[in-house]
């Protein structure tokens, strides 16, 4: 089995799962198969997503387009744009250190870095 076949299966499963409660499992699986055709290794969209996930990271065209679209919608809805920062490298799919430099979300309060923070009063003092 190829990566493209796994991608086809994952896309169909995600769609079927999203509508299974309303349609029933068998109907949802059938519908998802009709919506998501077979994805081949030479499919241009597949290549673009694979490049995004494994080579370019946040600097790929798909991410730039998605960020631009989200920013435009935010400006239209709220009058404010979104701040977005690309990752300097693609995500790693290998086990390793989980810290603020390797995908862990963090917050800085009063100059201190926290991976988890619960002291609301201290947070409010730093605002």
JSON list of C-alpha atoms in Angstrom, two decimals:
[
{"chain": "A", "resi": 1, "resn": "UNK", "atom": "CA", "xyz": [0.00, 0.00, 0.00]},
{"chain": "A", "resi": 2, "resn": "UNK", "atom": "CA", "xyz": [1.22, 3.47, -0.80]},
{"chain": "A", "resi": 3, "resn": "UNK", "atom": "CA", "xyz": [1.05, 6.77, 1.02]},
{"chain": "A", "resi": 4, "resn": "UNK", "atom": "CA", "xyz": [-1.51, 7.92, -1.57]},
{"chain": "A", "resi": 5, "resn": "UNK", "atom": "CA", "xyz": [-3.73, 4.92, -0.81]},
{"chain": "A", "resi": 6, "resn": "UNK", "atom": "CA", "xyz": [-3.49, 5.68, 2.91]},
{"chain": "A", "resi": 7, "resn": "UNK", "atom": "CA", "xyz": [-4.38, 9.32, 2.20]},
{"chain": "A", "resi": 8, "resn": "UNK", "atom": "CA", "xyz": [-7.42, 8.19, 0.21]},
{"chain": "A", "resi": 9, "resn": "UNK", "atom": "CA", "xyz": [-8.55, 5.97, 3.07]},
{"chain": "A", "resi": 10, "resn": "UNK", "atom": "CA", "xyz": [-7.99, 8.68, 5.69]},
{"chain": "A", "resi": 11, "resn": "UNK", "atom": "CA", "xyz": [-9.91, 11.31, 3.69]},
{"chain": "A", "resi": 12, "resn": "UNK", "atom": "CA", "xyz": [-12.84, 8.96, 3.11]},
{"chain": "A", "resi": 13, "resn": "UNK", "atom": "CA", "xyz": [-12.88, 7.91, 6.77]},
{"chain": "A", "resi": 14, "resn": "UNK", "atom": "CA", "xyz": [-12.87, 11.52, 7.98]},
{"chain": "A", "resi": 15, "resn": "UNK", "atom": "CA", "xyz": [-15.79, 12.45, 5.73]},
{"chain": "A", "resi": 16, "resn": "UNK", "atom": "CA", "xyz": [-17.78, 9.33, 6.56]},
{"chain": "A", "resi": 17, "resn": "UNK", "atom": "CA", "xyz": [-17.25, 9.85, 10.28]},
{"chain": "A", "resi": 18, "resn": "UNK", "atom": "CA", "xyz": [-18.45, 13.45, 10.02]},
{"chain": "A", "resi": 19, "resn": "UNK", "atom": "CA", "xyz": [-21.83, 12.46, 8.57]},
{"chain": "A", "resi": 20, "resn": "UNK", "atom": "CA", "xyz": [-22.34, 8.92, 9.94]},
{"chain": "A", "resi": 21, "resn": "UNK", "atom": "CA", "xyz": [-24.74, 10.01, 12.70]},
{"chain": "A", "resi": 22, "resn": "UNK", "atom": "CA", "xyz": [-27.06, 11.72, 10.22]},
{"chain": "A", "resi": 23, "resn": "UNK", "atom": "CA", "xyz": [-26.80, 9.30, 7.29]},
{"chain": "A", "resi": 24, "resn": "UNK", "atom": "CA", "xyz": [-26.02, 5.99, 8.94]},
{"chain": "A", "resi": 25, "resn": "UNK", "atom": "CA", "xyz": [-22.65, 4.29, 8.64]},
{"chain": "A", "resi": 26, "resn": "UNK", "atom": "CA", "xyz": [-23.19, 2.40, 5.38]},
{"chain": "A", "resi": 27, "resn": "UNK", "atom": "CA", "xyz": [-24.65, 5.41, 3.56]},
{"chain": "A", "resi": 28, "resn": "UNK", "atom": "CA", "xyz": [-21.88, 7.65, 4.91]},
{"chain": "A", "resi": 29, "resn": "UNK", "atom": "CA", "xyz": [-19.14, 5.27, 3.74]},
{"chain": "A", "resi": 30, "resn": "UNK", "atom": "CA", "xyz": [-20.73, 5.01, 0.29]},
{"chain": "A", "resi": 31, "resn": "UNK", "atom": "CA", "xyz": [-21.12, 8.79, 0.04]},
{"chain": "A", "resi": 32, "resn": "UNK", "atom": "CA", "xyz": [-17.52, 9.43, 1.15]},
{"chain": "A", "resi": 33, "resn": "UNK", "atom": "CA", "xyz": [-16.24, 6.97, -1.48]},
{"chain": "A", "resi": 34, "resn": "UNK", "atom": "CA", "xyz": [-18.19, 8.82, -4.16]},
{"chain": "A", "resi": 35, "resn": "UNK", "atom": "CA", "xyz": [-16.87, 12.22, -3.04]},
{"chain": "A", "resi": 36, "resn": "UNK", "atom": "CA", "xyz": [-13.20, 11.28, -2.61]},
{"chain": "A", "resi": 37, "resn": "UNK", "atom": "CA", "xyz": [-11.87, 9.57, -5.70]},
{"chain": "A", "resi": 38, "resn": "UNK", "atom": "CA", "xyz": [-8.77, 7.42, -5.72]},
{"chain": "A", "resi": 39, "resn": "UNK", "atom": "CA", "xyz": [-5.69, 9.51, -5.03]},
{"chain": "A", "resi": 40, "resn": "UNK", "atom": "CA", "xyz": [-2.67, 8.52, -7.10]},
{"chain": "A", "resi": 41, "resn": "UNK", "atom": "CA", "xyz": [1.01, 9.18, -6.46]},
{"chain": "A", "resi": 42, "resn": "UNK", "atom": "CA", "xyz": [1.05, 11.54, -9.47]},
{"chain": "A", "resi": 43, "resn": "UNK", "atom": "CA", "xyz": [-1.97, 13.61, -8.34]},
{"chain": "A", "resi": 44, "resn": "UNK", "atom": "CA", "xyz": [-0.95, 17.29, -8.17]},
{"chain": "A", "resi": 45, "resn": "UNK", "atom": "CA", "xyz": [-2.97, 18.07, -5.03]},
{"chain": "A", "resi": 46, "resn": "UNK", "atom": "CA", "xyz": [-1.53, 15.01, -3.30]},
{"chain": "A", "resi": 47, "resn": "UNK", "atom": "CA", "xyz": [1.98, 16.17, -4.20]},
{"chain": "A", "resi": 48, "resn": "UNK", "atom": "CA", "xyz": [1.23, 19.66, -2.87]},
{"chain": "A", "resi": 49, "resn": "UNK", "atom": "CA", "xyz": [-0.08, 18.33, 0.46]},
{"chain": "A", "resi": 50, "resn": "UNK", "atom": "CA", "xyz": [2.83, 15.89, 0.79]},
{"chain": "A", "resi": 51, "resn": "UNK", "atom": "CA", "xyz": [5.26, 18.73, 0.08]},
{"chain": "A", "resi": 52, "resn": "UNK", "atom": "CA", "xyz": [3.53, 20.84, 2.74]},
{"chain": "A", "resi": 53, "resn": "UNK", "atom": "CA", "xyz": [3.63, 18.09, 5.37]},
{"chain": "A", "resi": 54, "resn": "UNK", "atom": "CA", "xyz": [7.08, 16.66, 4.77]},
{"chain": "A", "resi": 55, "resn": "UNK", "atom": "CA", "xyz": [9.23, 19.25, 2.97]},
{"chain": "A", "resi": 56, "resn": "UNK", "atom": "CA", "xyz": [8.17, 22.89, 3.15]},
{"chain": "A", "resi": 57, "resn": "UNK", "atom": "CA", "xyz": [6.32, 23.09, 6.45]},
{"chain": "A", "resi": 58, "resn": "UNK", "atom": "CA", "xyz": [4.57, 26.41, 7.05]},
{"chain": "A", "resi": 59, "resn": "UNK", "atom": "CA", "xyz": [6.16, 28.01, 4.01]},
{"chain": "A", "resi": 60, "resn": "UNK", "atom": "CA", "xyz": [4.23, 25.98, 1.44]},
{"chain": "A", "resi": 61, "resn": "UNK", "atom": "CA", "xyz": [1.70, 27.47, -0.93]},
{"chain": "A", "resi": 62, "resn": "UNK", "atom": "CA", "xyz": [-1.30, 25.70, 0.65]},
{"chain": "A", "resi": 63, "resn": "UNK", "atom": "CA", "xyz": [-0.53, 27.19, 4.06]},
{"chain": "A", "resi": 64, "resn": "UNK", "atom": "CA", "xyz": [0.06, 30.68, 2.63]},
{"chain": "A", "resi": 65, "resn": "UNK", "atom": "CA", "xyz": [-3.29, 30.53, 0.79]},
{"chain": "A", "resi": 66, "resn": "UNK", "atom": "CA", "xyz": [-5.13, 29.30, 3.89]},
{"chain": "A", "resi": 67, "resn": "UNK", "atom": "CA", "xyz": [-3.59, 32.02, 6.07]},
{"chain": "A", "resi": 68, "resn": "UNK", "atom": "CA", "xyz": [-4.44, 34.72, 3.53]},
{"chain": "A", "resi": 69, "resn": "UNK", "atom": "CA", "xyz": [-8.05, 33.49, 3.32]},
{"chain": "A", "resi": 70, "resn": "UNK", "atom": "CA", "xyz": [-8.43, 33.31, 7.11]},
{"chain": "A", "resi": 71, "resn": "UNK", "atom": "CA", "xyz": [-6.91, 36.78, 7.47]},
{"chain": "A", "resi": 72, "resn": "UNK", "atom": "CA", "xyz": [-9.31, 38.24, 4.89]},
{"chain": "A", "resi": 73, "resn": "UNK", "atom": "CA", "xyz": [-12.30, 36.65, 6.67]},
{"chain": "A", "resi": 74, "resn": "UNK", "atom": "CA", "xyz": [-11.09, 37.99, 10.02]},
{"chain": "A", "resi": 75, "resn": "UNK", "atom": "CA", "xyz": [-10.70, 41.52, 8.66]},
{"chain": "A", "resi": 76, "resn": "UNK", "atom": "CA", "xyz": [-14.17, 41.33, 7.08]},
{"chain": "A", "resi": 77, "resn": "UNK", "atom": "CA", "xyz": [-15.80, 40.01, 10.26]},
{"chain": "A", "resi": 78, "resn": "UNK", "atom": "CA", "xyz": [-13.93, 41.95, 12.95]},
{"chain": "A", "resi": 79, "resn": "UNK", "atom": "CA", "xyz": [-11.88, 44.66, 11.27]},
{"chain": "A", "resi": 80, "resn": "UNK", "atom": "CA", "xyz": [-8.70, 43.04, 12.62]},
{"chain": "A", "resi": 81, "resn": "UNK", "atom": "CA", "xyz": [-6.22, 40.84, 10.83]},
{"chain": "A", "resi": 82, "resn": "UNK", "atom": "CA", "xyz": [-4.67, 37.68, 12.21]},
{"chain": "A", "resi": 83, "resn": "UNK", "atom": "CA", "xyz": [-1.07, 37.24, 13.20]},
{"chain": "A", "resi": 84, "resn": "UNK", "atom": "CA", "xyz": [0.42, 34.14, 11.66]},
{"chain": "A", "resi": 85, "resn": "UNK", "atom": "CA", "xyz": [3.94, 32.82, 11.89]},
{"chain": "A", "resi": 86, "resn": "UNK", "atom": "CA", "xyz": [5.27, 30.11, 9.63]},
{"chain": "A", "resi": 87, "resn": "UNK", "atom": "CA", "xyz": [7.28, 27.33, 11.15]},
{"chain": "A", "resi": 88, "resn": "UNK", "atom": "CA", "xyz": [10.96, 27.59, 10.23]},
{"chain": "A", "resi": 89, "resn": "UNK", "atom": "CA", "xyz": [10.96, 23.95, 9.16]},
{"chain": "A", "resi": 90, "resn": "UNK", "atom": "CA", "xyz": [8.39, 21.25, 8.43]},
{"chain": "A", "resi": 91, "resn": "UNK", "atom": "CA", "xyz": [6.99, 19.40, 11.43]},
{"chain": "A", "resi": 92, "resn": "UNK", "atom": "CA", "xyz": [8.88, 16.36, 12.64]},
{"chain": "A", "resi": 93, "resn": "UNK", "atom": "CA", "xyz": [7.01, 13.09, 12.78]},
{"chain": "A", "resi": 94, "resn": "UNK", "atom": "CA", "xyz": [9.67, 11.47, 14.94]},
{"chain": "A", "resi": 95, "resn": "UNK", "atom": "CA", "xyz": [9.63, 11.06, 18.70]},
{"chain": "A", "resi": 96, "resn": "UNK", "atom": "CA", "xyz": [11.72, 13.68, 20.42]},
{"chain": "A", "resi": 97, "resn": "UNK", "atom": "CA", "xyz": [11.80, 16.49, 22.92]},
{"chain": "A", "resi": 98, "resn": "UNK", "atom": "CA", "xyz": [8.45, 18.28, 23.24]},
{"chain": "A", "resi": 99, "resn": "UNK", "atom": "CA", "xyz": [9.17, 21.89, 24.12]},
{"chain": "A", "resi": 100, "resn": "UNK", "atom": "CA", "xyz": [8.44, 25.43, 22.94]},
{"chain": "A", "resi": 101, "resn": "UNK", "atom": "CA", "xyz": [10.87, 24.98, 20.04]},
{"chain": "A", "resi": 102, "resn": "UNK", "atom": "CA", "xyz": [9.32, 21.69, 18.96]},
{"chain": "A", "resi": 103, "resn": "UNK", "atom": "CA", "xyz": [5.56, 22.26, 18.60]},
{"chain": "A", "resi": 104, "resn": "UNK", "atom": "CA", "xyz": [4.49, 22.65, 22.25]},
{"chain": "A", "resi": 105, "resn": "UNK", "atom": "CA", "xyz": [2.22, 25.67, 22.73]},
{"chain": "A", "resi": 106, "resn": "UNK", "atom": "CA", "xyz": [3.41, 28.05, 25.41]},
{"chain": "A", "resi": 107, "resn": "UNK", "atom": "CA", "xyz": [2.59, 31.34, 27.09]},
{"chain": "A", "resi": 108, "resn": "UNK", "atom": "CA", "xyz": [4.92, 34.02, 28.45]},
{"chain": "A", "resi": 109, "resn": "UNK", "atom": "CA", "xyz": [3.74, 35.68, 31.68]},
{"chain": "A", "resi": 110, "resn": "UNK", "atom": "CA", "xyz": [5.84, 38.38, 33.32]},
{"chain": "A", "resi": 111, "resn": "UNK", "atom": "CA", "xyz": [8.86, 37.28, 31.30]},
{"chain": "A", "resi": 112, "resn": "UNK", "atom": "CA", "xyz": [8.56, 33.61, 32.32]},
{"chain": "A", "resi": 113, "resn": "UNK", "atom": "CA", "xyz": [7.76, 30.86, 29.82]},
{"chain": "A", "resi": 114, "resn": "UNK", "atom": "CA", "xyz": [5.10, 28.28, 30.72]},
{"chain": "A", "resi": 115, "resn": "UNK", "atom": "CA", "xyz": [3.89, 25.20, 28.87]},
{"chain": "A", "resi": 116, "resn": "UNK", "atom": "CA", "xyz": [0.91, 25.15, 31.21]},
{"chain": "A", "resi": 117, "resn": "UNK", "atom": "CA", "xyz": [-0.34, 28.07, 33.26]},
{"chain": "A", "resi": 118, "resn": "UNK", "atom": "CA", "xyz": [-3.25, 28.30, 35.67]},
{"chain": "A", "resi": 119, "resn": "UNK", "atom": "CA", "xyz": [-2.62, 31.33, 37.90]},
{"chain": "A", "resi": 120, "resn": "UNK", "atom": "CA", "xyz": [-5.18, 33.77, 36.46]},
{"chain": "A", "resi": 121, "resn": "UNK", "atom": "CA", "xyz": [-4.41, 36.47, 39.04]},
{"chain": "A", "resi": 122, "resn": "UNK", "atom": "CA", "xyz": [-0.68, 36.45, 38.19]},
{"chain": "A", "resi": 123, "resn": "UNK", "atom": "CA", "xyz": [-1.56, 36.48, 34.49]},
{"chain": "A", "resi": 124, "resn": "UNK", "atom": "CA", "xyz": [-3.81, 39.52, 34.95]},
{"chain": "A", "resi": 125, "resn": "UNK", "atom": "CA", "xyz": [-1.01, 41.37, 36.81]},
{"chain": "A", "resi": 126, "resn": "UNK", "atom": "CA", "xyz": [1.25, 40.96, 33.79]},
{"chain": "A", "resi": 127, "resn": "UNK", "atom": "CA", "xyz": [-1.25, 42.49, 31.35]}
]
